[in-house]
PDB file of C-alpha atoms and ligand atoms in Angstrom:
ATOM      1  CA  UNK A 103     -78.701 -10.686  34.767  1.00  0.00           C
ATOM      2  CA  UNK A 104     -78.515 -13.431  31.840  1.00  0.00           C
ATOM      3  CA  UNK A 105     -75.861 -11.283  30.463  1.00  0.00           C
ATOM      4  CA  UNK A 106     -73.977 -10.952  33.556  1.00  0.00           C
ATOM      5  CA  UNK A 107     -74.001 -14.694  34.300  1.00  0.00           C
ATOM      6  CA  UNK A 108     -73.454 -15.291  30.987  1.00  0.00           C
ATOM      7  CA  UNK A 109     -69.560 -13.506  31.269  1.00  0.00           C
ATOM      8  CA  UNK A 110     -69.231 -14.913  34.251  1.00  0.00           C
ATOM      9  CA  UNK A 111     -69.576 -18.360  33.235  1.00  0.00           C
ATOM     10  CA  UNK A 112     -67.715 -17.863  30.108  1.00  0.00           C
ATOM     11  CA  UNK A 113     -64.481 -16.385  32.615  1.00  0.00           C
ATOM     12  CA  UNK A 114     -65.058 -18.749  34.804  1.00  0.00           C
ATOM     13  CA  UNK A 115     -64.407 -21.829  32.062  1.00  0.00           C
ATOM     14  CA  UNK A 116     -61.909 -19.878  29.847  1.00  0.00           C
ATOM     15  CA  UNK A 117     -59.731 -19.117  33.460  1.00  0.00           C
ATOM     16  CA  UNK A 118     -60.255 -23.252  34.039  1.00  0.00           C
ATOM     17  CA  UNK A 119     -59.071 -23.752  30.374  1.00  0.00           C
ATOM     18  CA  UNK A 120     -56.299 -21.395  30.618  1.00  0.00           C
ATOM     19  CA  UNK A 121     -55.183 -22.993  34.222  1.00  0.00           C
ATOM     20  CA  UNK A 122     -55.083 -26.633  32.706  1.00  0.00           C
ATOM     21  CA  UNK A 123     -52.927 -25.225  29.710  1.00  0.00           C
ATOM     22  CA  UNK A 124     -50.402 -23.743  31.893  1.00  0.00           C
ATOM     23  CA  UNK A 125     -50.386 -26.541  33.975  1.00  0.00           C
ATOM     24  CA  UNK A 126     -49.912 -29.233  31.167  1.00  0.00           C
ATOM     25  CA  UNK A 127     -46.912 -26.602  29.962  1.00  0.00           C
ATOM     26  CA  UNK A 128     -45.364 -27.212  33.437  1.00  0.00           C
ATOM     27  CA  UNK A 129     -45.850 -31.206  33.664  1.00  0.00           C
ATOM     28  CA  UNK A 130     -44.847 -31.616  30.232  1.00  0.00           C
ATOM     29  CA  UNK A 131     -42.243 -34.046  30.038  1.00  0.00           C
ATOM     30  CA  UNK A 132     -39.302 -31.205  28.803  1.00  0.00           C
ATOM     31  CA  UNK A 133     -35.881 -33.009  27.831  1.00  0.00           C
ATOM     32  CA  UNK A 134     -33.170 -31.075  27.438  1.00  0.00           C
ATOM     33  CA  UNK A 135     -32.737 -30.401  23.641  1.00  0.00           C
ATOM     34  CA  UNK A 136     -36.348 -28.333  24.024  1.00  0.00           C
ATOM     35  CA  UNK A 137     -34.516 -25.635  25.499  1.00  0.00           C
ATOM     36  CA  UNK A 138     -31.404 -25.292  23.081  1.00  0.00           C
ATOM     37  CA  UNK A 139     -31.346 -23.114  20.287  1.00  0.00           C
ATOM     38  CA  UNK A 140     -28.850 -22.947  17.015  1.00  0.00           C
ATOM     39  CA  UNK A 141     -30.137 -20.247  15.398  1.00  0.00           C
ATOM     40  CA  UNK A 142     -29.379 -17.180  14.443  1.00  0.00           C
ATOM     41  CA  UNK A 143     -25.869 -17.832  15.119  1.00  0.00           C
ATOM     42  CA  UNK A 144     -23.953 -14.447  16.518  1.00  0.00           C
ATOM     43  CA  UNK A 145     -21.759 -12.885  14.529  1.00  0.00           C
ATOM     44  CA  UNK A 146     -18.347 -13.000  15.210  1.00  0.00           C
ATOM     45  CA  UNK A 147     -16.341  -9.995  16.522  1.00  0.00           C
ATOM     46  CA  UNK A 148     -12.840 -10.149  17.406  1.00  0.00           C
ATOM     47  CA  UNK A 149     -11.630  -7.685  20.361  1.00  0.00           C
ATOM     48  CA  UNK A 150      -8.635  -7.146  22.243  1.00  0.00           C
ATOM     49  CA  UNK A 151     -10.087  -7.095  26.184  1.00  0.00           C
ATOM     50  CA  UNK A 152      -8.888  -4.072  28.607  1.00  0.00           C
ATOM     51  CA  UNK A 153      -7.970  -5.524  31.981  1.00  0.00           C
ATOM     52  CA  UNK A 154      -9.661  -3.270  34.817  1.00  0.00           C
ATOM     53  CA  UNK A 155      -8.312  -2.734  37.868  1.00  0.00           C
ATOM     54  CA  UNK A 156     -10.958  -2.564  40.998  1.00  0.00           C
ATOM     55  CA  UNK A 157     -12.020   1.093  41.598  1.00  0.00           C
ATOM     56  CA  UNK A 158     -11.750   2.725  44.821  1.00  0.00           C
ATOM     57  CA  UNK A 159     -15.210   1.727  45.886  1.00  0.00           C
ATOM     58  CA  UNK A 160     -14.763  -1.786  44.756  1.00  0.00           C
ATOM     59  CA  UNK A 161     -15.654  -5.000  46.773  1.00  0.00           C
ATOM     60  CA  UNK A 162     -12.253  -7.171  45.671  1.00  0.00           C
ATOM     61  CA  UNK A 163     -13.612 -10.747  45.729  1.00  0.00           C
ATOM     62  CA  UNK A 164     -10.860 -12.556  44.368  1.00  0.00           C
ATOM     63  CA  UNK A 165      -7.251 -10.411  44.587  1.00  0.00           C
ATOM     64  CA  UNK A 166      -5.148 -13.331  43.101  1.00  0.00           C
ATOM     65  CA  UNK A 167      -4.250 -15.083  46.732  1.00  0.00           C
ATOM     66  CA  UNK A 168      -6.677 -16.435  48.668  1.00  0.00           C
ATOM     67  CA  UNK A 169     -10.424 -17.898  48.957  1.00  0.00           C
ATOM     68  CA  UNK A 170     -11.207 -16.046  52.348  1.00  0.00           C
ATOM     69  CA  UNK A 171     -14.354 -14.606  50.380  1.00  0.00           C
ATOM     70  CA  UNK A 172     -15.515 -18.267  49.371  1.00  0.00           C
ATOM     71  CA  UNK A 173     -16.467 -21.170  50.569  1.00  0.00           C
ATOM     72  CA  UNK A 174     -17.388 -23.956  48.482  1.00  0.00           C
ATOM     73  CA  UNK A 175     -21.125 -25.253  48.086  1.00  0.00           C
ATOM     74  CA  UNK A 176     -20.268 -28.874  49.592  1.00  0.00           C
ATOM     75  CA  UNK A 177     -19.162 -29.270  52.990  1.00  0.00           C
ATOM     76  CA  UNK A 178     -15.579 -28.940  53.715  1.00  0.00           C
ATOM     77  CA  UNK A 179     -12.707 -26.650  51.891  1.00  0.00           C
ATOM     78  CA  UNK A 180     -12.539 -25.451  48.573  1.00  0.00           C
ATOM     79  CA  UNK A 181     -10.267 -28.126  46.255  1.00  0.00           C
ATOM     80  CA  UNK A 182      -9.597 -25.563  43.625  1.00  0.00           C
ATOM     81  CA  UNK A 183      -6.264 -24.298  42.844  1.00  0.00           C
ATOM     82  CA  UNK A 184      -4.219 -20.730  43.208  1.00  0.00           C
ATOM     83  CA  UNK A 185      -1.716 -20.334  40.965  1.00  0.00           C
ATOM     84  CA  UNK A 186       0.408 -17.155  39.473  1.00  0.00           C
ATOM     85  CA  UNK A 187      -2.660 -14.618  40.704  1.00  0.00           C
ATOM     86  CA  UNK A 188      -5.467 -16.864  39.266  1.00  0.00           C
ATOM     87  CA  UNK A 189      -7.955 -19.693  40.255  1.00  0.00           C
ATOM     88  CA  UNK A 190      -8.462 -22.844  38.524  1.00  0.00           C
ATOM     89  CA  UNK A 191     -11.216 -25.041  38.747  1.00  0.00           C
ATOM     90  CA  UNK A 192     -10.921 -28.854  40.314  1.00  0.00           C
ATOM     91  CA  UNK A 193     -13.239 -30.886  38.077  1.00  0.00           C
ATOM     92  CA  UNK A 194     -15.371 -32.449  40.115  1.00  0.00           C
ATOM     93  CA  UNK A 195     -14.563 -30.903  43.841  1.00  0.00           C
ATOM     94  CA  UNK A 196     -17.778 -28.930  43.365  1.00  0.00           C
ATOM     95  CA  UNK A 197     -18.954 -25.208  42.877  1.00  0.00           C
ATOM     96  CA  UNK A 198     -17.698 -22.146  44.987  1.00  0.00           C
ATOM     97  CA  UNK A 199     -19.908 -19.351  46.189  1.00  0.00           C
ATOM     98  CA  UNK A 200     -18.793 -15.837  47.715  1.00  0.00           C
ATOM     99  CA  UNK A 201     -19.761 -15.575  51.827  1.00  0.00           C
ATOM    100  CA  UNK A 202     -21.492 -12.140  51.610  1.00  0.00           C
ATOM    101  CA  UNK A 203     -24.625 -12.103  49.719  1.00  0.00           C
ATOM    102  CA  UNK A 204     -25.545  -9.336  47.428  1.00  0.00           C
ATOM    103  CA  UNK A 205     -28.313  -7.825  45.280  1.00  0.00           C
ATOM    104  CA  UNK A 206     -27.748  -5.364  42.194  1.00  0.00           C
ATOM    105  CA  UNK A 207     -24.191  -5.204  41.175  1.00  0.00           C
ATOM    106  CA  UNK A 208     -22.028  -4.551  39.122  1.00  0.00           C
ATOM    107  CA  UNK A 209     -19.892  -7.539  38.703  1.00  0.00           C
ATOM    108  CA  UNK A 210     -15.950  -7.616  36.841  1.00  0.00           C
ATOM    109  CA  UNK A 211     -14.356 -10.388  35.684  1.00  0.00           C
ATOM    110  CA  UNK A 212     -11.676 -12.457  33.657  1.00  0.00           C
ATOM    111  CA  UNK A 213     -11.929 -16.058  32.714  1.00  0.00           C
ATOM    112  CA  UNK A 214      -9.720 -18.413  30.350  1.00  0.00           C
ATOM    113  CA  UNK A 215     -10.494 -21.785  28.898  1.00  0.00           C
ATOM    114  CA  UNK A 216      -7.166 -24.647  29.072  1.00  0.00           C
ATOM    115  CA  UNK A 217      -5.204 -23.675  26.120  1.00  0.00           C
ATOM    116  CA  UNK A 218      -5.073 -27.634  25.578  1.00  0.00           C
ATOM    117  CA  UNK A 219      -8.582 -28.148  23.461  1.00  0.00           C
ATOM    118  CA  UNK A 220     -10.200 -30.706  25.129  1.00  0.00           C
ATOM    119  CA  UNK A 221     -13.616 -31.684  24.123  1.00  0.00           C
ATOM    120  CA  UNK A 222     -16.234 -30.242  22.194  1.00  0.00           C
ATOM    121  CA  UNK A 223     -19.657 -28.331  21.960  1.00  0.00           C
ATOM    122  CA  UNK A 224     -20.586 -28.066  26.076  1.00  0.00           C
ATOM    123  CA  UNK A 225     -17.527 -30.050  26.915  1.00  0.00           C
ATOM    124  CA  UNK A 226     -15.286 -27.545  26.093  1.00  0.00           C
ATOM    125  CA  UNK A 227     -13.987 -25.043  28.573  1.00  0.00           C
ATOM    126  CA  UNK A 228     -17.266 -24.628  30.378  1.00  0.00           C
ATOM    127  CA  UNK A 229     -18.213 -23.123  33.896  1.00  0.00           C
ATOM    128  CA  UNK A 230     -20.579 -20.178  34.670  1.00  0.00           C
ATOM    129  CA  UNK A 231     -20.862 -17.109  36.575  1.00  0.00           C
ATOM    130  CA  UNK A 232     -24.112 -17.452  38.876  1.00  0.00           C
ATOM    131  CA  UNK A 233     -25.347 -13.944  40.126  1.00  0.00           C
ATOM    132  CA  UNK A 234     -27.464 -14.322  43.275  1.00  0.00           C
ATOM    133  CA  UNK A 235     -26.058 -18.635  42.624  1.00  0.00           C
ATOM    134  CA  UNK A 236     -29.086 -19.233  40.170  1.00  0.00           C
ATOM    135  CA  UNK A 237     -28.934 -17.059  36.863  1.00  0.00           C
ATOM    136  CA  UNK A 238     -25.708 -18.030  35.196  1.00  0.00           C
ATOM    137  CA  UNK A 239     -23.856 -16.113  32.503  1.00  0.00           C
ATOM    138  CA  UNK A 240     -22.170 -18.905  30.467  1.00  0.00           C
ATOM    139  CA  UNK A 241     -18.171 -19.139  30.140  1.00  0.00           C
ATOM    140  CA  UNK A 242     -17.066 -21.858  27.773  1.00  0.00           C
ATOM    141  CA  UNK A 243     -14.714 -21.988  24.997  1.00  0.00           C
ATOM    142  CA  UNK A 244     -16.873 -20.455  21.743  1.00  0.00           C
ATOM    143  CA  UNK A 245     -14.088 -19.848  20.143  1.00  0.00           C
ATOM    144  CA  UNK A 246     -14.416 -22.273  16.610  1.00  0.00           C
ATOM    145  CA  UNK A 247     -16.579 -24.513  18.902  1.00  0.00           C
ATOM    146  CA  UNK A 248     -20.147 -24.785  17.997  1.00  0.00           C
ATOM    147  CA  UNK A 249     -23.075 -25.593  20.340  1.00  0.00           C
ATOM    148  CA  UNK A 250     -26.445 -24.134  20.728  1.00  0.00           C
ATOM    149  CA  UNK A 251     -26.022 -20.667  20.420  1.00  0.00           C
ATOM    150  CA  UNK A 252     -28.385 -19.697  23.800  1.00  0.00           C
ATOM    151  CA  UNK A 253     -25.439 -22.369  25.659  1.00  0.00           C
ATOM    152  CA  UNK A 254     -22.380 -20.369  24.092  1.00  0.00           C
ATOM    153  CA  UNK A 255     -20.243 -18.175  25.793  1.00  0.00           C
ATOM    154  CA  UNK A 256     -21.557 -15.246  26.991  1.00  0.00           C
ATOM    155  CA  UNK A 257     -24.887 -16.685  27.011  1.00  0.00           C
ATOM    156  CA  UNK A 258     -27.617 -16.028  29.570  1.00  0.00           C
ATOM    157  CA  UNK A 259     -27.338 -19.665  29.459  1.00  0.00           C
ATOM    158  CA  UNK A 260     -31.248 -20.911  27.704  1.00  0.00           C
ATOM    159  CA  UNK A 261     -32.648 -17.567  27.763  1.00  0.00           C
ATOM    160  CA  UNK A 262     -30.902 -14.976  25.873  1.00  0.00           C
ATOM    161  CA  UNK A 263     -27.962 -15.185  22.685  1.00  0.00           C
ATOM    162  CA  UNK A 264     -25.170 -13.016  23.212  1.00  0.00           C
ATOM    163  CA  UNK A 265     -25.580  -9.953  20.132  1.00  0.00           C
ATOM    164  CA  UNK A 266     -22.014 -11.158  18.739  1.00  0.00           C
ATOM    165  CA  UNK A 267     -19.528 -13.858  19.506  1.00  0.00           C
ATOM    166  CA  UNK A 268     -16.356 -11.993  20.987  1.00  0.00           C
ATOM    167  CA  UNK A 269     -14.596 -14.784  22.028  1.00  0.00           C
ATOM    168  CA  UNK A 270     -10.840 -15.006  22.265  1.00  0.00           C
ATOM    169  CA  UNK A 271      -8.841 -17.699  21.426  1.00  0.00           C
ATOM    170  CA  UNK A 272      -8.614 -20.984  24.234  1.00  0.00           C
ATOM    171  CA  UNK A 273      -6.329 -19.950  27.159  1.00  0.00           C
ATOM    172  CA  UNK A 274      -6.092 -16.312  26.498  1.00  0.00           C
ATOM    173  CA  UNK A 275      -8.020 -14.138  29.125  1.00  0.00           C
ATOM    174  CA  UNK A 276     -11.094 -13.033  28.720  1.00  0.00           C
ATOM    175  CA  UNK A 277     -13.276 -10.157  30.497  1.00  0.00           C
ATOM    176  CA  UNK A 278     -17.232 -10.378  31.640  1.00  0.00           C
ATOM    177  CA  UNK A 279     -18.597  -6.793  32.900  1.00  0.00           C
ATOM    178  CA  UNK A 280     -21.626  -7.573  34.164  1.00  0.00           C
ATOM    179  CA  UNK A 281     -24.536  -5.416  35.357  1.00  0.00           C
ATOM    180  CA  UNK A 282     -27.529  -7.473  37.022  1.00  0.00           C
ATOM    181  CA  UNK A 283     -29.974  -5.822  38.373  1.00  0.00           C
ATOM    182  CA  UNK A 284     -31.812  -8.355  40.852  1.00  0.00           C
ATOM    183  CA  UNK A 285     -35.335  -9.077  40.782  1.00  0.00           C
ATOM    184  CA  UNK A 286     -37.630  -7.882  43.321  1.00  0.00           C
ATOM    185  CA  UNK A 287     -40.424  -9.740  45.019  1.00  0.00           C
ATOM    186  CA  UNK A 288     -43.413  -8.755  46.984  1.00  0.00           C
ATOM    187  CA  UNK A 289     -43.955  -9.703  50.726  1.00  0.00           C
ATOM    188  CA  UNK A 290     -46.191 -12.854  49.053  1.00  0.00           C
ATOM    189  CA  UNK A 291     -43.679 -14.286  46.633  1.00  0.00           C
ATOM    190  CA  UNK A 292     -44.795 -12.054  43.124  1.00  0.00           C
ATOM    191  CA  UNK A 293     -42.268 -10.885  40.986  1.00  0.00           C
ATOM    192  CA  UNK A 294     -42.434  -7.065  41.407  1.00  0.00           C
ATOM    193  CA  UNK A 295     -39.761  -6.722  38.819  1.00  0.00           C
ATOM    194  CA  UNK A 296     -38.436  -9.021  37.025  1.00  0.00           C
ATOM    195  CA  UNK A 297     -34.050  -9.209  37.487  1.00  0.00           C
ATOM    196  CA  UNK A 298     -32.139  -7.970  34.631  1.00  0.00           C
ATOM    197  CA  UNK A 299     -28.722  -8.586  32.779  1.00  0.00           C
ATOM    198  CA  UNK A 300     -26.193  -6.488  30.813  1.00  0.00           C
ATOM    199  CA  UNK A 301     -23.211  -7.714  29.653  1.00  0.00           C
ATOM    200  CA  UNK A 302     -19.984  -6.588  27.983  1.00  0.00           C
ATOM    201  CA  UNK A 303     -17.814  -9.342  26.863  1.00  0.00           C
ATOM    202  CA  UNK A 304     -14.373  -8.259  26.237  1.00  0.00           C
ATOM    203  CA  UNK A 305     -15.721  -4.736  25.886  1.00  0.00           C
ATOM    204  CA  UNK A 306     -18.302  -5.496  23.887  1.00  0.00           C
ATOM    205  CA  UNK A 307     -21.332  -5.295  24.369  1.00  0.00           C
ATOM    206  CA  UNK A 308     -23.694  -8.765  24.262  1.00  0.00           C
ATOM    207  CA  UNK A 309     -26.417  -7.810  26.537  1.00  0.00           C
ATOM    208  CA  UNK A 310     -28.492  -4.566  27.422  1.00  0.00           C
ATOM    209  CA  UNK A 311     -31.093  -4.947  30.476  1.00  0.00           C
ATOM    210  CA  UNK A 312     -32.239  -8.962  28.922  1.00  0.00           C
ATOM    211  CA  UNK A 313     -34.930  -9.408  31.143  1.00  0.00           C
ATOM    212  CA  UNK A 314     -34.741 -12.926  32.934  1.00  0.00           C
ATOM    213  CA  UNK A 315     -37.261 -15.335  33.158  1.00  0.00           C
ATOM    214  CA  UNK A 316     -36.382 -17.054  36.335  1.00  0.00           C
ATOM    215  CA  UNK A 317     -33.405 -18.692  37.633  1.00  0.00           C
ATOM    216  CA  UNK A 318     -31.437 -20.946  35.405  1.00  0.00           C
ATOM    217  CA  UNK A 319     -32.450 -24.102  34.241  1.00  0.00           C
ATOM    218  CA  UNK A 320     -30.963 -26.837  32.220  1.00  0.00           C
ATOM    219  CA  UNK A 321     -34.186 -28.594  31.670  1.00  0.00           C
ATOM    220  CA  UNK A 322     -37.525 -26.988  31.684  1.00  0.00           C
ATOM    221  CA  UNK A 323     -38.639 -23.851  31.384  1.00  0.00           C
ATOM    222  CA  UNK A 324     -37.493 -21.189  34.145  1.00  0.00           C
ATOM    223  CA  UNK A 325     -40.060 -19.944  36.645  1.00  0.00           C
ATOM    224  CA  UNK A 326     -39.418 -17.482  39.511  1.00  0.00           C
ATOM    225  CA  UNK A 327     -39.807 -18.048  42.973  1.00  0.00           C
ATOM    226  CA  UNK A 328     -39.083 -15.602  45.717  1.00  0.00           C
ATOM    227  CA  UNK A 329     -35.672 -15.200  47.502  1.00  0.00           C
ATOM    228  CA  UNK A 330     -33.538 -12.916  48.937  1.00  0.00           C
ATOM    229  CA  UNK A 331     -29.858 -11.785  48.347  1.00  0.00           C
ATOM    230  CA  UNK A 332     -27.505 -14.589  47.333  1.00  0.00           C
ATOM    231  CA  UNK A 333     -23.734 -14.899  46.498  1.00  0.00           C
ATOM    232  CA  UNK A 334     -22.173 -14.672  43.925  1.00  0.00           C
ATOM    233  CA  UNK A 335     -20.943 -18.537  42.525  1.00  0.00           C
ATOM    234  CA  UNK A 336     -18.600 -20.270  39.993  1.00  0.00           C
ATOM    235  CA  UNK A 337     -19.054 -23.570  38.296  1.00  0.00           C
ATOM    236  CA  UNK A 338     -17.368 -26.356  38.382  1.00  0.00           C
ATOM    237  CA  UNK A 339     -18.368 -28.183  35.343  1.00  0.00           C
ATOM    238  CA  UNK A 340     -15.291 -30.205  35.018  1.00  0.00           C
ATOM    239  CA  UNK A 341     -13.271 -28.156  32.728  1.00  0.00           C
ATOM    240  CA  UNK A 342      -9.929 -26.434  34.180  1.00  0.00           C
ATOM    241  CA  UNK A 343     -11.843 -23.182  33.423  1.00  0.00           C
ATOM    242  CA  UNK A 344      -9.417 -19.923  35.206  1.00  0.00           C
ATOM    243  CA  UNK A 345     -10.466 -16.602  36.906  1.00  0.00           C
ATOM    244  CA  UNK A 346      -8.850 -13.984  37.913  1.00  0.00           C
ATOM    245  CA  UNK A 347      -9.211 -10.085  39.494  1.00  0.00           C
ATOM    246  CA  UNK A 348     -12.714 -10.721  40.535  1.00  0.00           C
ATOM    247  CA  UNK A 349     -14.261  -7.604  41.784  1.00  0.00           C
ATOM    248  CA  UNK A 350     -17.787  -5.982  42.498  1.00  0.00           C
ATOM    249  CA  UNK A 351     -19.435  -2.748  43.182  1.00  0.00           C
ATOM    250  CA  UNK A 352     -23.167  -2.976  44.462  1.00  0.00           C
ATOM    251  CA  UNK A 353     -25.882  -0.901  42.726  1.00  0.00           C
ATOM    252  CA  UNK A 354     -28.367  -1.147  45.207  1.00  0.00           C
ATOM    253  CA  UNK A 355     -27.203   1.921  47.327  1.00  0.00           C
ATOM    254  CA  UNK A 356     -26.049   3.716  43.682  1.00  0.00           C
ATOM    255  CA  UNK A 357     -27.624   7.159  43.454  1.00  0.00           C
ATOM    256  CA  UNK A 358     -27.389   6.882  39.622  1.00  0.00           C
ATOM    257  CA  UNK A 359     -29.424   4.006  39.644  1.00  0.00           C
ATOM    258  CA  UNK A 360     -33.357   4.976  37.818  1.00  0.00           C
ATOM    259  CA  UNK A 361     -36.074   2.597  38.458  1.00  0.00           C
TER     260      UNK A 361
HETATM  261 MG1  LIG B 554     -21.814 -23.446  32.504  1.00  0.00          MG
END
């Protein structure tokens, strides 16, 4: 009996202990440099990208003309521009996000930074692929432009450095393949499994099933909470950032897929 209340009393503090910890982690006053990271710098690896076209089972998101699969996150039309089969980005007129939601996909892109170098470190060429509009894969210009290495291109931007730095040279295009597998939740908001991102940037390969650690977060440390499908979104982080022959295929249904 001793024994028992003993253990018990010994859980019961350490728990208490344990709770206060985590919850002076979460109230800690985090600025933003906690989360940015310089080292080890990726190795760079120069490669020519293949363009793909969308396979027959593709969902074509963005064929070069029109925005009728997005809408922008502010109320009122999207600002950004359409010209010779791509999109540009209107600093400042806000983010755009696809209408149809999705879960697991597989998600095909190209990007290009201005060929005019404007800025430096983050204020170079940057705006972000969002899957499910909260876990962003980085675009910027990392080509010769330093910044911390978990904010590069091809970042999981503050959780995971790309393997190598394939980066092409400002205003040349640029492909993201992207497989995310999205996180599942329980009826009461726990993470059954936690969502997952490969990458191959410009064919190469920068990311193999990184598992995420909640949506993304500039400052702080990321933390899950439960939701359900979401679009698929582009930043607008004032940079005329480009994309073109935007195209999905979703996993969810995929008879290949292994859990
Ligand atoms: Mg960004």
């Amino acid at each position: 009996m001793k024994n028992i209340l003993f253990f018990l009393t010994f859980f019961l503090i350490s728990g208490f202990i344990l709770n206060v910890h985590t919850a002076c982690g979460q109230d800690r006053d985090w600025q933003p440099e906690d989360t940015e990271f310089y080292e080890p710098v990726p190795p760079i690896v120069r490669a020519t990208p293949a363009f793909l076209s969308p396979p027959e089972d593709a969902i074509v998101l963005f064929d070069g003309t029109n925005f009728s699969n997005w809408e922008s996150v502010r109320d009122g039309d999207i600002e950004w521009t359409i010209q010779d089969g791509a999109m540009t980005v209107k600093p400042g007129s806000g983010n755009i996000i696809t209408n149809e939601h999705f879960g697991s996909v597989q998600l095909y892109l190209e990007w290009k930074t201005p060929s005019e170098i404007k800025g430096e470190g983050q204020g170079r060429g940057n705006s972000g692929v969002f899957l499910q509009r909260r876990y962003e894969v980085q675009v910027l210009d990392s080509y010769e432009n330093e910044t911390y290495v978990n904010g590069m291109a091809g970042s999981i931007y503050k959780q995971f450095v790309p393997y190598v730095n394939a980066a092409m040279p400002p205003g040349e295009w640029q492909t993201y393949n992207i497989i995310f597998e999205a996180p599942e939740f329980s009826d009461d908001g726990n993470v059954l499994k936690p969502g997952a991102i490969t990458v191959f940037w410009n064919g190469v390969l920068i990311h193999h099933r990184a598992e995420l650690e909640g949506p993304t977060r500039y400052i702080g440390q990321p933390e899950y909470s439960a939701h359900s499908e979401d679009g698929i979104m582009l930043q607008d982080h004032g940079d005329l950032v480009s994309f073109r022959n935007i195209w999905l295929r979703k996993l969810d249904e995929s008879p290949v897929r292994s859990d």
